Tab-separated table of C-alpha atoms in Angstrom:
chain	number	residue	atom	x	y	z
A	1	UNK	CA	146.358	-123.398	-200.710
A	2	UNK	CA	144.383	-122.483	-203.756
A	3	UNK	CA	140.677	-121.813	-204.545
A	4	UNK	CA	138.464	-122.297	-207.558
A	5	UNK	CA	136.025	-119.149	-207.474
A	6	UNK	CA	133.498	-121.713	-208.249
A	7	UNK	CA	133.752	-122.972	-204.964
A	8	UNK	CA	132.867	-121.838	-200.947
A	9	UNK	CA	135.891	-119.622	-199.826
A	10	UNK	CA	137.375	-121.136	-197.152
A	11	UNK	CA	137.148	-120.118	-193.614
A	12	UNK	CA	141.195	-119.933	-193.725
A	13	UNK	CA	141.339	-117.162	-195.656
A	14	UNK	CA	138.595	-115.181	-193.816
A	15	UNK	CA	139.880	-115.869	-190.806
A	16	UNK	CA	143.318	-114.311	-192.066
A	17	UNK	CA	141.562	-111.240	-193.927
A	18	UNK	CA	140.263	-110.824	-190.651
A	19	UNK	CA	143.879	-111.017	-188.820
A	20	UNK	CA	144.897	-108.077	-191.406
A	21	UNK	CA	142.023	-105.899	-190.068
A	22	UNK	CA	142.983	-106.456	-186.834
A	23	UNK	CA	146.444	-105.574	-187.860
A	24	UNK	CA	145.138	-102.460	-189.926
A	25	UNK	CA	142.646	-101.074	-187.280
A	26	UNK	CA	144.643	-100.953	-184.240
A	27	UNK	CA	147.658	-98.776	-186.487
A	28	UNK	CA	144.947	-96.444	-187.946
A	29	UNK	CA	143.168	-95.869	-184.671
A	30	UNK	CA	146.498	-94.624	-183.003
A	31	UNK	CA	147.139	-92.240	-185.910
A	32	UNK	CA	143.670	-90.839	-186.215
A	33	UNK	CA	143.427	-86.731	-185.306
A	34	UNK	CA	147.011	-86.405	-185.467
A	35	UNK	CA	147.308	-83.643	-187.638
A	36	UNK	CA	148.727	-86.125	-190.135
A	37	UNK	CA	151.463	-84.894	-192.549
A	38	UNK	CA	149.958	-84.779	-195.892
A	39	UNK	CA	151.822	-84.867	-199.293
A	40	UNK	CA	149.617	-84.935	-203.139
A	41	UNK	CA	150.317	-87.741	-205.257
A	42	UNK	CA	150.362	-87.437	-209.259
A	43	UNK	CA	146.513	-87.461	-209.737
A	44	UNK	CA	146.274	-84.736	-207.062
A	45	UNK	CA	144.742	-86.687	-204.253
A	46	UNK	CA	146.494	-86.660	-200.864
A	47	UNK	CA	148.146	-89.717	-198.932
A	48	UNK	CA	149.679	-89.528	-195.486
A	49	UNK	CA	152.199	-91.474	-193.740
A	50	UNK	CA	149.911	-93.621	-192.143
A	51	UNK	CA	148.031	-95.211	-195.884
A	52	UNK	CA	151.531	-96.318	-196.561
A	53	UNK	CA	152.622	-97.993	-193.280
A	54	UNK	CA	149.079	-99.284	-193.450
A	55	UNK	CA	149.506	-100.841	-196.999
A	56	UNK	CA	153.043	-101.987	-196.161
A	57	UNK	CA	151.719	-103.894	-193.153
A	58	UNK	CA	149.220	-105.300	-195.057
A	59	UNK	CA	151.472	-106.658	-197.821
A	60	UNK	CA	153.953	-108.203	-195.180
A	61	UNK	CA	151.784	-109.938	-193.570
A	62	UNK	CA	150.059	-111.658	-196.865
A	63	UNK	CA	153.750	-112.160	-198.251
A	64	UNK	CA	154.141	-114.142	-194.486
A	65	UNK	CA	151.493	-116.228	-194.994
A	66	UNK	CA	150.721	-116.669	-198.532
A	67	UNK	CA	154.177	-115.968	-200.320
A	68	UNK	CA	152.799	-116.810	-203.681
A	69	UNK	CA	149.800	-114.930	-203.577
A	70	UNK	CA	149.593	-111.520	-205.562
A	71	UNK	CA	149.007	-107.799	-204.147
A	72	UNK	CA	147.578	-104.976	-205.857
A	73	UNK	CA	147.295	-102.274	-203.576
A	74	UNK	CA	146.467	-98.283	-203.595
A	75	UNK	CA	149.840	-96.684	-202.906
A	76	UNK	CA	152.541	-99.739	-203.916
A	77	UNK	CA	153.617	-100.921	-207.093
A	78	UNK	CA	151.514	-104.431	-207.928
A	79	UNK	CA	153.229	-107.472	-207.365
A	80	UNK	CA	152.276	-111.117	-209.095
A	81	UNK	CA	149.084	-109.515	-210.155
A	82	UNK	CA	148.689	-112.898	-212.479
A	83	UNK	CA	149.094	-115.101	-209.812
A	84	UNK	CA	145.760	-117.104	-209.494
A	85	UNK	CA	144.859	-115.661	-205.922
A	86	UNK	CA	145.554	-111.268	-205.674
A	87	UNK	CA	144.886	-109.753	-202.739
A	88	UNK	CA	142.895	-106.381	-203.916
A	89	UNK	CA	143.762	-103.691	-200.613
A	90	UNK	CA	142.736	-100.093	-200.161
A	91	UNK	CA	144.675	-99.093	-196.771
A	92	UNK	CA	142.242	-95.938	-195.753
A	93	UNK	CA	140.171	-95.703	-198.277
A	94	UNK	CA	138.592	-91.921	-198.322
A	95	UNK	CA	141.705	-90.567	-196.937
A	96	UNK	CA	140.401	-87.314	-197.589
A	97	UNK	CA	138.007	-87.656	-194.357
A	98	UNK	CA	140.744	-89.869	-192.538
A	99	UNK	CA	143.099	-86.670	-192.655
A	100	UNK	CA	139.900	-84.081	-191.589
A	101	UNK	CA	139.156	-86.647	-188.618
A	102	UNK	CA	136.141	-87.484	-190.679
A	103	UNK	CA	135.471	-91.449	-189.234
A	104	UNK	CA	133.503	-92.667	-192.044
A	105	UNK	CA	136.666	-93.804	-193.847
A	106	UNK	CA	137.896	-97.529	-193.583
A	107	UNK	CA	140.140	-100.465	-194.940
A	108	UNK	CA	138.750	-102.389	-197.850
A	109	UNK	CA	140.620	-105.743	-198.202
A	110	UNK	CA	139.335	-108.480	-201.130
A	111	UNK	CA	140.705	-111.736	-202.285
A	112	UNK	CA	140.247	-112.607	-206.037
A	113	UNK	CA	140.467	-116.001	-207.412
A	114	UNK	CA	140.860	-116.004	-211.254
A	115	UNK	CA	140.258	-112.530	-211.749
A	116	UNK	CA	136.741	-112.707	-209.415
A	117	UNK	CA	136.428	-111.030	-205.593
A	118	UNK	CA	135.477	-114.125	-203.168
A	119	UNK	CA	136.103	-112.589	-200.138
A	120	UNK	CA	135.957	-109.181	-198.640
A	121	UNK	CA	136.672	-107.256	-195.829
A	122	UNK	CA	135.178	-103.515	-194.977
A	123	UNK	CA	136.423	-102.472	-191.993
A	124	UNK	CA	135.618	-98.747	-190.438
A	125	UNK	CA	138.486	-98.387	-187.874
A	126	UNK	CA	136.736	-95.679	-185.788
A	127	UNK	CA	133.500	-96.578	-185.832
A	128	UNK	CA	134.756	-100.121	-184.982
A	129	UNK	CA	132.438	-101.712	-187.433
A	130	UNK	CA	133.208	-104.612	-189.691
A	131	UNK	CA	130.993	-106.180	-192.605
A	132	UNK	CA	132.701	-109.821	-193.854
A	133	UNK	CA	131.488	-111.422	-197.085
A	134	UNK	CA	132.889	-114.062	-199.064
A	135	UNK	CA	131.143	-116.741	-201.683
A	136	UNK	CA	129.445	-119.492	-200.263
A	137	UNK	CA	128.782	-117.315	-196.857
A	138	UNK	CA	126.473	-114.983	-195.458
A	139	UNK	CA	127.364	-111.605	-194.759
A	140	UNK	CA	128.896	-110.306	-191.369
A	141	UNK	CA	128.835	-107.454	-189.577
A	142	UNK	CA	130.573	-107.857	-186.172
A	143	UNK	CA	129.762	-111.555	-185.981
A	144	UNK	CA	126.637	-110.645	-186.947
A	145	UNK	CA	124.304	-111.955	-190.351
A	146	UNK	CA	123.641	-108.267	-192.124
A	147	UNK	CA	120.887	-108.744	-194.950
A	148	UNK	CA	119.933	-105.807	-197.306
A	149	UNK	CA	116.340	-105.020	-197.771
A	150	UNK	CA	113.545	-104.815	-200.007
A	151	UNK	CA	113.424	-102.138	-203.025
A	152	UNK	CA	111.934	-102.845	-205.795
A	153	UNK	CA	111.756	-99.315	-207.439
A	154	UNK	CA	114.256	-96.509	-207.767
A	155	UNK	CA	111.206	-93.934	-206.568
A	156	UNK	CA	111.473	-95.804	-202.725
A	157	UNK	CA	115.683	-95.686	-202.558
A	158	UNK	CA	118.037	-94.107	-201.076
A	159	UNK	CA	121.154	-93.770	-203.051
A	160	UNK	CA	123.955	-93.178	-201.688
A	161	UNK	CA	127.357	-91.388	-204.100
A	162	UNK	CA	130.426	-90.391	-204.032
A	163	UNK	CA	131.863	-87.167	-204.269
A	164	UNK	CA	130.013	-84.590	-207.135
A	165	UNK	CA	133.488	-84.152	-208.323
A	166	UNK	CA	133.681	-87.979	-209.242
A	167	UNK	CA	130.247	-87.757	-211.361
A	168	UNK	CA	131.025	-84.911	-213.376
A	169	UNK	CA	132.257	-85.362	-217.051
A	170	UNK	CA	130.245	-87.905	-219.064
A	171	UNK	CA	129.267	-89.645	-216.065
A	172	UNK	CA	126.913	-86.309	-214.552
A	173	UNK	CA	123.543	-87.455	-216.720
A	174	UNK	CA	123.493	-90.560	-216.380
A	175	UNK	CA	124.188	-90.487	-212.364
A	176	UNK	CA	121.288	-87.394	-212.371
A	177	UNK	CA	119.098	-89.950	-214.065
A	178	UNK	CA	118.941	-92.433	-211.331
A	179	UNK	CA	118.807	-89.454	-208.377
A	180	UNK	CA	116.054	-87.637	-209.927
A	181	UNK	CA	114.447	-91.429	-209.748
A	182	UNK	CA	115.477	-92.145	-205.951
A	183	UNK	CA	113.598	-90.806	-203.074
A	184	UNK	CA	116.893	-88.857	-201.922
A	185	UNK	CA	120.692	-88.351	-202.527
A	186	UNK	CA	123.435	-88.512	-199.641
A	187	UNK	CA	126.897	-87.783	-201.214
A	188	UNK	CA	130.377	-88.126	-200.274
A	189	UNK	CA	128.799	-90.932	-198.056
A	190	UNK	CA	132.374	-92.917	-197.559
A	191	UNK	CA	133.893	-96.649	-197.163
A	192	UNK	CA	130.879	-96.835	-194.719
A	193	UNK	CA	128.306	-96.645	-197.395
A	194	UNK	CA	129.136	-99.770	-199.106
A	195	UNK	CA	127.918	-101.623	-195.338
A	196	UNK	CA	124.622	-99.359	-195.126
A	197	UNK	CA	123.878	-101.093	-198.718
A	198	UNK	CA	124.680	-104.592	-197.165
A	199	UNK	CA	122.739	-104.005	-193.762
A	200	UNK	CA	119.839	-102.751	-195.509
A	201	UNK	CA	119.784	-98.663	-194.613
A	202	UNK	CA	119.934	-97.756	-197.863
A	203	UNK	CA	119.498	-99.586	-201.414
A	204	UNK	CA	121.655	-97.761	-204.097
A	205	UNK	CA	125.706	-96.742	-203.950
A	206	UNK	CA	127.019	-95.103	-207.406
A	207	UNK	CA	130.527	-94.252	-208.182
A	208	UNK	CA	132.459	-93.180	-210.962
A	209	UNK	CA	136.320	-92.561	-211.122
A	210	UNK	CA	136.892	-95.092	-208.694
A	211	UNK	CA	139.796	-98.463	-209.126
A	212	UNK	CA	139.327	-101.684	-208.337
A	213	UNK	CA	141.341	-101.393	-204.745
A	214	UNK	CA	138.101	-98.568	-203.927
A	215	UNK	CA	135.765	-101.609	-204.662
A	216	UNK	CA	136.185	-105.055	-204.909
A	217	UNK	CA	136.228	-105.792	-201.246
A	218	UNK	CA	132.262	-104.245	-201.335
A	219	UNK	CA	131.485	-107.253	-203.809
A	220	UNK	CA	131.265	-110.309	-201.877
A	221	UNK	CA	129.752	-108.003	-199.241
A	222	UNK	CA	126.946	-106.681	-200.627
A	223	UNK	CA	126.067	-110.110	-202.903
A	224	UNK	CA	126.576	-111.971	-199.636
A	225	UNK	CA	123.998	-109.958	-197.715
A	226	UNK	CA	121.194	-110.182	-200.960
A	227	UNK	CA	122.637	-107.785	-203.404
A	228	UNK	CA	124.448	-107.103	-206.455
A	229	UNK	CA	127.369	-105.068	-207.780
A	230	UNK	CA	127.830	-104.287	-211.241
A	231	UNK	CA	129.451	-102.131	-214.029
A	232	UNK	CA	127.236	-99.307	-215.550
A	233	UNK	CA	126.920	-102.206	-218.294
A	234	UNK	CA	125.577	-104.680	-215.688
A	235	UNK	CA	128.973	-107.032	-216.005
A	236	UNK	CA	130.408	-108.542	-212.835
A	237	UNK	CA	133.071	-106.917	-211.267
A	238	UNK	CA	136.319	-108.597	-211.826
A	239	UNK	CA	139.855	-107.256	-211.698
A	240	UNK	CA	139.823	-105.848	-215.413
A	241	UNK	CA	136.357	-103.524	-214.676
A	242	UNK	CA	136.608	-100.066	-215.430
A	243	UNK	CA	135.680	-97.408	-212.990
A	244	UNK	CA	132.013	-97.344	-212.622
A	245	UNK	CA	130.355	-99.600	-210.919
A	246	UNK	CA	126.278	-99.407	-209.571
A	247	UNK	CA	125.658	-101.601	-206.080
A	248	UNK	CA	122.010	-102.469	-205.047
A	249	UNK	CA	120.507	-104.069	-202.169
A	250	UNK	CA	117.220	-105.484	-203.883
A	251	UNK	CA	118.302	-107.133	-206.796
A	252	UNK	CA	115.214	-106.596	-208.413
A	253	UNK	CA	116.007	-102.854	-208.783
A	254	UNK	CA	119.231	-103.530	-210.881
A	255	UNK	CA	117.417	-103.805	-214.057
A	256	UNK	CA	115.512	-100.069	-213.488
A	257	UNK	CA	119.237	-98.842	-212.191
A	258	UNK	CA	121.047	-99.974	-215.359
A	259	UNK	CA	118.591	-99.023	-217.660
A	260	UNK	CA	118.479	-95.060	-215.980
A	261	UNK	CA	122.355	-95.347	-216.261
A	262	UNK	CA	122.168	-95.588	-219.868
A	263	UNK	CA	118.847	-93.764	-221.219
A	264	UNK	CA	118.816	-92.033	-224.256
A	265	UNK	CA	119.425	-88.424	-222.906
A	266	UNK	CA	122.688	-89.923	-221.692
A	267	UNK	CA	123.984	-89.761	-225.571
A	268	UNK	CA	127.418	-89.859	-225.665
A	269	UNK	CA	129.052	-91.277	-222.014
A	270	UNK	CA	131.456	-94.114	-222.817
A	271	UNK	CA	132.306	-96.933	-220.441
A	272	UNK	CA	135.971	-96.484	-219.056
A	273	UNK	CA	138.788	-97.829	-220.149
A	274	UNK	CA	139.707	-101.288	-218.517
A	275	UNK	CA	142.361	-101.304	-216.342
C-alpha cells in the first residue's frame, strides 16, 4: 500500500505505528533501572543493549508487514532509504536519561512519503504517555485531541532546548537570541518536550546537532496539534534537513523565532550540512 504525502495518511499505518509502540514500550519498561550495560559509540554518545534490541524489533516488525518499505534508524545501517515510504525510528531517544533512570526519554517513530514525515509516533515508555500525529488528522495524546496554544510573541514563551552542549559552536548566538527573547529557558528537557509543544505547556523547542531519527516523528505531531516545525531557515523538514530545526506551537511566532535565529549579531553561523 502506498501514499501520496499529498493525501490523508491512512488509519492503517497509524494503527501499525501504534502496534510498534506497543511492541517498543512493553521491552523498554522491563529494562528500565537495570543498571544497563553501557558501551560509547564513534561520536562518543552511549547506547545500551536495550536501543538495539529496541531498534531491531522495530525493523522486524515493519520488514513483516511492509517488506518494501525503507528503515533508517539510530543504531542500524539504513536499508531502502529511496524507497517511496521510510520508516524514520529513534529506539530511546535521550538514552543518556534512559541509562540514569531519567523517564523523560521515549521512542520517536515517523513515516515519510517522498521524502516528507506524515505520520508520527512519540511515545514516553515510563511516563506511559503517547502523542499520535499524522497529515490529514488531529493530534493524539492517549486517545485524546492535544492542541497547542496561543503565543504570539517570543517575550510570553517558554522555550524549551536541548542540552547546552548541543548549542555551543556557531549555533550558541543565535539560540541566546531567542532565550534572552522568551520568558524562560528549561534545557535538556527530553523526547517529552516535543508533546509539551503539541499539548500546549510550552510554545518553543530548539535543537541543534540533532538527525533526522531525533526529529521527524515530532513533525506531524506538533503541525497536527496547530504548530509548525522548521529548519533555522524556515524550510520544512524532510529527510535531507540538516540538524537544526525550531518547533512552535503558535504559528504566528515562527516568523519572530526565525528572524532571532538569524539576526545580524549572529554573523557567521552556517546552516548544516544536509544529510
Amino acid at each position: 500500500m502506498t501514499v501520496s504525502s499529498a493525501t490523508t495518511t491512512p488509519t492503517e499505518f497509524i494503527r501499525f505505528a501504534e502496534e510498534l509502540a506497543d511492541a517498543s514500550r512493553a521491552l523498554i519498561r522491563s529494562r528500565f533501572r537495570r543498571n544497563a550495560d553501557v558501551e560509547m559509540k564513534p561520536d562518543n554518545t552511549p547506547v545500551t543493549p536495550t536501543d538495539l534490541e529496541v531498534e531491531t524489533l522495530i525493523r522486524g516488525m515493519i520488514a513483516d508487514r511492509y517488506p518494501a518499505h525503507g528503515i533508517i534508524g539510530e543504531e542500524h545501517p539504513a536499508s531502502a532509504a529511496s524507497a517511496e515510504c521510510v520508516w524514520v525510528i529513534d529506539p530511546i531517544d535521550g538514552t543518556r536519561s534512559f541509562i540514569a533512570g531519567r523517564p523523560v526519554f521515549g521512542t520517536l517513530i515517523a513515516l515519510t512519503v517522498d521524502t516528507v514525515p506524515v505520520l508520527g509516533v512519540v511515545d514516553i515508555p515510563i511516563t506511559q504517555e503517547r502523542w499520535v500525529g499524522a497529515k490529514g488528522h488531529a493530534t493524539l495524546l492517549n486517545g485524546k485531541i492535544a492542541g497547542t496554544r496561543k503565543c504570539p510573541s517570543a517575550a510570553g514563551a517558554i522555550l524549551l532546548a536541548t542540552s547546552p552542549e548541543y548549542l555551543d559552536g556557531d549555533a550558541a548566538q543565535p539560540f541566546r537570541n531567542v532565550a534572552e527573547a522568551s520568558r524562560f529557558t528549561i534545557y535538556d528537557a527530553g523526547t517529552q518536550a516535543y508533546g509539551l509543544v503539541a499539548s500546549g505547556h510550552a510554545d518553543i523547542m530548539i535543537a541543534a546537532r540533532y538527525g533526522i531519527v531525533d526529529y521527524l516523528a515530532a513533525v506531524p505531531v506538533i503541525e497536527g496539534a496547530g504548530g509548525v516545525m522548521r529548519d533555522w531557515n524556515g524550510a520544512p523538514l524532510t529527510l535531507h534537513s540538516g540538524d537544526r530545526f525550531v518547533a512552535v506551537g503558535d504559528a504566528a511566532l515562527l516568523p519572530e523565532t526565525l528572524q532571532l535565529l538569524g539576526r545580524a549579531e549572529t554573523k557567521g553561523w552556517a546552516h548544516a550540512e544536509r544529510v
